[in-house]
CSV table of C-alpha atoms and ligand atoms in Angstrom, one decimal:
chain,number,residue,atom,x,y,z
A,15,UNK,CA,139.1,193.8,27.3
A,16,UNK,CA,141.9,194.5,24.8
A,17,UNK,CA,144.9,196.4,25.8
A,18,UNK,CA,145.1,199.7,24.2
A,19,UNK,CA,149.2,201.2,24.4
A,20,UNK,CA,149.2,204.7,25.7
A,21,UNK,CA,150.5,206.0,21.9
A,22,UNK,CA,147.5,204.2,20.1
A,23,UNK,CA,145.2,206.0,22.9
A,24,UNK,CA,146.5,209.7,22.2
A,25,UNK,CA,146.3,208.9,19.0
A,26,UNK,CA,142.5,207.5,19.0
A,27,UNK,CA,141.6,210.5,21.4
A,28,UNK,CA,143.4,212.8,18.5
A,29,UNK,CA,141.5,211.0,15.5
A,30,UNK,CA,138.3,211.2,17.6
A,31,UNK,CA,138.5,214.4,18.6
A,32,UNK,CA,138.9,215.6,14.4
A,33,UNK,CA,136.5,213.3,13.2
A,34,UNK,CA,134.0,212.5,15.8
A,35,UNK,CA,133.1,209.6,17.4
A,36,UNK,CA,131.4,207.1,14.4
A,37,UNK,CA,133.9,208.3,11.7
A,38,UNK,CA,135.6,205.0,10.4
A,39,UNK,CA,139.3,204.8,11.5
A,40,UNK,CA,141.7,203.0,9.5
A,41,UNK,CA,143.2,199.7,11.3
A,42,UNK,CA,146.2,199.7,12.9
A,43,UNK,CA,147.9,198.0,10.4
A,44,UNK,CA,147.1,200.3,7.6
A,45,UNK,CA,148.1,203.4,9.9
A,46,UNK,CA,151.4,201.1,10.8
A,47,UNK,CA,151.8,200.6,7.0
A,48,UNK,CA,151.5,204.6,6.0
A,49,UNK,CA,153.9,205.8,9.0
A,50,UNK,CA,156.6,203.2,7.6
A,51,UNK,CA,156.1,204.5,3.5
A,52,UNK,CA,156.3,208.2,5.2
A,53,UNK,CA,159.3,207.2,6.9
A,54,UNK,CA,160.7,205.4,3.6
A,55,UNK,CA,159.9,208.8,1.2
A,56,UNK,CA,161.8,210.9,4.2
A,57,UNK,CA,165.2,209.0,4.9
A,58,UNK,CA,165.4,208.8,0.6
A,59,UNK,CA,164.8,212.6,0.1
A,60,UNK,CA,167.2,213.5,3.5
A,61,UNK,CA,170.0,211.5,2.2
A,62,UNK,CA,169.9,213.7,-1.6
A,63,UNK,CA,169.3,216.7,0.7
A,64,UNK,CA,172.2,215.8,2.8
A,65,UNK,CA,174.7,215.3,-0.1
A,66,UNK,CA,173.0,218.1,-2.1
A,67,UNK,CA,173.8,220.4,0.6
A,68,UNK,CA,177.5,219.4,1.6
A,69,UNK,CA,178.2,219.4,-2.3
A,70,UNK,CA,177.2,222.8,-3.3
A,71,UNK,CA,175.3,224.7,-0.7
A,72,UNK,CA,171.5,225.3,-0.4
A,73,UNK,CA,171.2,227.2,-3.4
A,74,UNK,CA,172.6,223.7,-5.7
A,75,UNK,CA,170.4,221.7,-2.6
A,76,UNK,CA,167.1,223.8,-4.3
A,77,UNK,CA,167.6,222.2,-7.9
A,78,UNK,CA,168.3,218.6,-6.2
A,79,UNK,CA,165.3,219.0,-3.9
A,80,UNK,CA,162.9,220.2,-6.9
A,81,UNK,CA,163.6,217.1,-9.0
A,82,UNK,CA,164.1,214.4,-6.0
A,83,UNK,CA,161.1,215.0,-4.3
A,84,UNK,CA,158.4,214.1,-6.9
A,85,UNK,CA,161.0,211.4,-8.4
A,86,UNK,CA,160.9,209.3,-4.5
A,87,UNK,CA,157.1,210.0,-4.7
A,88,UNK,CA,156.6,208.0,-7.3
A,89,UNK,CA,159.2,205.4,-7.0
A,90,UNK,CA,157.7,205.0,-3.8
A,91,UNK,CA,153.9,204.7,-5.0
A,92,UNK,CA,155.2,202.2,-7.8
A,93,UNK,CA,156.7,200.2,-5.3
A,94,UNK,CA,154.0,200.6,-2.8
A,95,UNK,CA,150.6,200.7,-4.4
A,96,UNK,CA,150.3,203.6,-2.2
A,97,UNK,CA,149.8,207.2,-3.0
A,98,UNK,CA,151.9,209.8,-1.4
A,99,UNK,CA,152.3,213.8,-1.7
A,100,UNK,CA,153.7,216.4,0.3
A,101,UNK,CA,150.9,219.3,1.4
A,102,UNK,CA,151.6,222.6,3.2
A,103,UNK,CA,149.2,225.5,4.4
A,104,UNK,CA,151.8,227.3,2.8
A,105,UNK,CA,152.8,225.8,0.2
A,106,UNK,CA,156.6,226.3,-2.1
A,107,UNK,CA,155.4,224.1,-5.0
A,108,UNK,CA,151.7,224.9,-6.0
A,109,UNK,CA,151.1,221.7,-6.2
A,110,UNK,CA,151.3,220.5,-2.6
A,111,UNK,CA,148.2,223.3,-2.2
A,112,UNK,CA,145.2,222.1,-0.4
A,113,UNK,CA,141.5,223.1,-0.5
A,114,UNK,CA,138.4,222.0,1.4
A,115,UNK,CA,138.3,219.5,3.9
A,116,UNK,CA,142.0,219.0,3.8
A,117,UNK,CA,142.9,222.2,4.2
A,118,UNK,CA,141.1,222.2,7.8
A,119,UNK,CA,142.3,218.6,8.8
A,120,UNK,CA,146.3,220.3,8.0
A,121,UNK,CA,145.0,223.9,10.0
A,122,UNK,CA,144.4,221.5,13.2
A,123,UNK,CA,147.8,219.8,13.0
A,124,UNK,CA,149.2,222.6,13.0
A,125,UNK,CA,147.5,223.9,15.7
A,126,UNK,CA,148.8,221.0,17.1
A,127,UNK,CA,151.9,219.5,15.1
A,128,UNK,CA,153.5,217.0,17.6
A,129,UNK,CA,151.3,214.1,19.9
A,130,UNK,CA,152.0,213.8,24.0
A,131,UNK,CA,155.1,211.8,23.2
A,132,UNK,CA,156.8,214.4,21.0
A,133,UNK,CA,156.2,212.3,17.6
A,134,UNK,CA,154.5,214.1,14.2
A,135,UNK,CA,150.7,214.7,15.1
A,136,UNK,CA,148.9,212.1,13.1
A,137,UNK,CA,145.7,212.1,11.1
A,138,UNK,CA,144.1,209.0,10.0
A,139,UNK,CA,140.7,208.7,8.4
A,140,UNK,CA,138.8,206.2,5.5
A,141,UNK,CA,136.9,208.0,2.7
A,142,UNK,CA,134.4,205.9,1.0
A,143,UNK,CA,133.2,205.9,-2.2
A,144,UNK,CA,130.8,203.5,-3.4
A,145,UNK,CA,132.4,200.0,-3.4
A,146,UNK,CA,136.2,201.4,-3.0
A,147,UNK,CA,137.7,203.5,0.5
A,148,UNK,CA,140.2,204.5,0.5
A,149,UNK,CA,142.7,204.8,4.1
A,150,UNK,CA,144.3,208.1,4.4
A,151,UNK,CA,147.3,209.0,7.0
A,152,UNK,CA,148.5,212.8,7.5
A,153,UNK,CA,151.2,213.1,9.6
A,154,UNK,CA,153.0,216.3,10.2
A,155,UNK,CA,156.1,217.7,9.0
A,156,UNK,CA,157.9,219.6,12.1
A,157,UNK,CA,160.4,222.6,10.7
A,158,UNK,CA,163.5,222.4,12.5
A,159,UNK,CA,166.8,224.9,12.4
A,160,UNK,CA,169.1,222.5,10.6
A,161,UNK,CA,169.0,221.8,7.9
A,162,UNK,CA,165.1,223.3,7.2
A,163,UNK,CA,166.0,227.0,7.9
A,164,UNK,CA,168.8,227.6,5.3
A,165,UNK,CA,165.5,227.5,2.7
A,166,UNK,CA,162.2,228.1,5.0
A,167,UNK,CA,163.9,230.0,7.5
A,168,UNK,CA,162.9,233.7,8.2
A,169,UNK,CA,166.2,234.5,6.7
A,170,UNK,CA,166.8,233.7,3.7
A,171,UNK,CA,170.4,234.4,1.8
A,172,UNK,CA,170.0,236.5,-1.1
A,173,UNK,CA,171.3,233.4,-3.5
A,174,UNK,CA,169.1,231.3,-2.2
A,175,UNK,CA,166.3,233.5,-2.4
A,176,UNK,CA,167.0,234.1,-5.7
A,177,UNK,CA,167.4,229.7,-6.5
A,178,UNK,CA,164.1,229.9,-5.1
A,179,UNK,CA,161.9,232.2,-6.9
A,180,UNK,CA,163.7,230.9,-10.3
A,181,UNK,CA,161.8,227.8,-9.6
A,182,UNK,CA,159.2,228.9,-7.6
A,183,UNK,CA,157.4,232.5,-8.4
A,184,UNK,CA,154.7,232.1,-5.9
A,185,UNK,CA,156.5,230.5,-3.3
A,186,UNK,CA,155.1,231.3,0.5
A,187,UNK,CA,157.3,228.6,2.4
A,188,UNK,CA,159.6,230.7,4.2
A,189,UNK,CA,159.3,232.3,7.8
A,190,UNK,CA,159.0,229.5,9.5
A,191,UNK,CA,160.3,228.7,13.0
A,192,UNK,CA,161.4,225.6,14.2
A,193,UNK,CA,158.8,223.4,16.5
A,194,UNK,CA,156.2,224.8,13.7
A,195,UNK,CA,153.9,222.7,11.1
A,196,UNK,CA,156.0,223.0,7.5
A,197,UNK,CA,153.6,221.0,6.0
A,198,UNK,CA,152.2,217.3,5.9
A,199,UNK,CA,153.0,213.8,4.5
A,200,UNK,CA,149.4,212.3,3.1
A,201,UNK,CA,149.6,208.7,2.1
A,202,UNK,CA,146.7,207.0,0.8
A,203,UNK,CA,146.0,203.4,0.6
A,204,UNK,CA,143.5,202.3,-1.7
A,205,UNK,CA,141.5,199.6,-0.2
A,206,UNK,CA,137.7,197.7,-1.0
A,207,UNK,CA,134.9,198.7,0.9
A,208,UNK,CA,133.8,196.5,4.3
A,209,UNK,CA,132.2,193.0,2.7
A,210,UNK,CA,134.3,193.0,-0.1
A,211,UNK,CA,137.6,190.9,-0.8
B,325,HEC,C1,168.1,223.3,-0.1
B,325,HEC,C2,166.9,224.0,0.3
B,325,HEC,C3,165.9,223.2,1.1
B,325,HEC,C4,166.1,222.7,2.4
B,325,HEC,C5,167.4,222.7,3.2
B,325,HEC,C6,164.9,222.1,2.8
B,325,HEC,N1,163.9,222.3,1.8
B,325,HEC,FE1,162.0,221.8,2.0
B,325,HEC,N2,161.7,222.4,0.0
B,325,HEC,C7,162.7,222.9,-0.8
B,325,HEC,C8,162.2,222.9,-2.1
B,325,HEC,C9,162.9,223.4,-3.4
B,325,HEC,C10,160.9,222.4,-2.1
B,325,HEC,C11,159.9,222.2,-3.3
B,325,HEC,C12,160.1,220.8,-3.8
B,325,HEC,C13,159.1,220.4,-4.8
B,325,HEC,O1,159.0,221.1,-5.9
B,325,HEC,O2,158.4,219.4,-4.6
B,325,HEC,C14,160.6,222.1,-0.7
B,325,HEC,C15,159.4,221.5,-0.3
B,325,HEC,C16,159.1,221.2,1.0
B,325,HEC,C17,157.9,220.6,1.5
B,325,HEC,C18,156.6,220.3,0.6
B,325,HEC,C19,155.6,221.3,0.6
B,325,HEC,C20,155.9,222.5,-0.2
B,325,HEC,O3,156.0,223.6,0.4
B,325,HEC,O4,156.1,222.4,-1.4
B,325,HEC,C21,158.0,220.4,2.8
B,325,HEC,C22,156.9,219.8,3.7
B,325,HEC,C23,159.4,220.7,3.2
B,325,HEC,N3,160.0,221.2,2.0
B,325,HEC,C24,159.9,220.6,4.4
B,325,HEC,C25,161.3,220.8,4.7
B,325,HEC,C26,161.9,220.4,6.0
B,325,HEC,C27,161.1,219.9,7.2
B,325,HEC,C28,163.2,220.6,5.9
B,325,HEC,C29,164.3,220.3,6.9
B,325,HEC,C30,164.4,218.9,7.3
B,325,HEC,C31,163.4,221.1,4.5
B,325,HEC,N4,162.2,221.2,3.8
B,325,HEC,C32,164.7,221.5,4.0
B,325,HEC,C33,163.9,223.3,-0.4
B,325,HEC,C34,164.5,222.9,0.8
């Protein structure tokens, strides 16, 4: 019998319980692969944040975070091979919108945003098409006080506000409270059907 850890149980109970039971899962490796680019894209964007925010404030962090964010996604799927975005329920740039089947996988993380250990809920599944799959991990993005709630807080400063809808007309990412989904990391791995090399 192999030896399943307790994390990679919770988290096959998780995948099974979204997916059913004859969904294909990614492997371990792939999932493995995915949490380390999701971890790569957030230590890059919380170090700009970081200085963004001791430099000028939230409202200079907004312009920083606008053009960093999209820059590191790409770097990162150059480097990679991988593709990565940033989704929300409630989304600040239209783009990280979802629709469909996507939208429900993100409405049950946040049901449920953190696993038994505490870590971001994860969400792993294969979408095939023809000869190419491709792997897909979702894994939660928790809101937390600092630094989060200076810009999706349920108080905003007037300044900020402002820095925000500038950028962002129809943004809906604020009144959240820490411990609650803020969105999703998806990265997906492109990868050749079962049989093929
Ligand atoms: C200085 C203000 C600021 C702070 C602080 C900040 N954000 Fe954001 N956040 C933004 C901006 C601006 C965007 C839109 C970026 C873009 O256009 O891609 C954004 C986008 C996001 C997105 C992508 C989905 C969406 O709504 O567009 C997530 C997820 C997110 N932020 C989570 C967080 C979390 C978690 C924290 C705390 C660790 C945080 N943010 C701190 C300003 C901020």
């Amino acid at each position: 019998m192999r030896l399943i850890g307790k994390k990679r149980l919770v988290l096959l109970v998780a995948s099974l319980a979204v997916a059913g039971c004859d969904a294909p899962q990614p492997s371990d490796a792939d999932i493995q692969r995915s949490i380390a680019i999701a971890d790569e894209f957030q230590s890059r964007l919380q170090s700009k944040l970081g200085r963004a925010l001791q430099n000028g404030g939230p409202t200079n962090a907004i312009a920083v975070c606008a053009e960093a964010a999209p820059a590191i996604a790409e770097q990162i799927s150059a480097e990679t091979g991988a593709t990565l975005r940033r989704i929300s329920l409630r989304p600040r740039n239209p783009g990280a919108e979802t629709i469909g089947e996507l939208r429900e996988r993100l409405m049950a993380l946040a049901a449920k945003p953190t696993d038994a250990d505490g870590n971001p809920a994860l969400d792993n599944w294969v979408d095939r098409r023809g000869d190419a799959a491709t792997h897909y991990t979702m894994r939660a993005i928790i809101m937390k006080d600092q630094p989060c709630a200076a810009c999706h807080g349920t108080e905003i400063k007037p300044d900020v506000r402002a820095a925000i809808d500038e950028r962002y007309p129809d943004d809906q990412a604020t009144g959240f409270r820490a411990g609650e989904l803020r969105g999703a990391m998806l990265i997906a791995l492109p990868r050749k059907a079962p049989g093929e090399k």
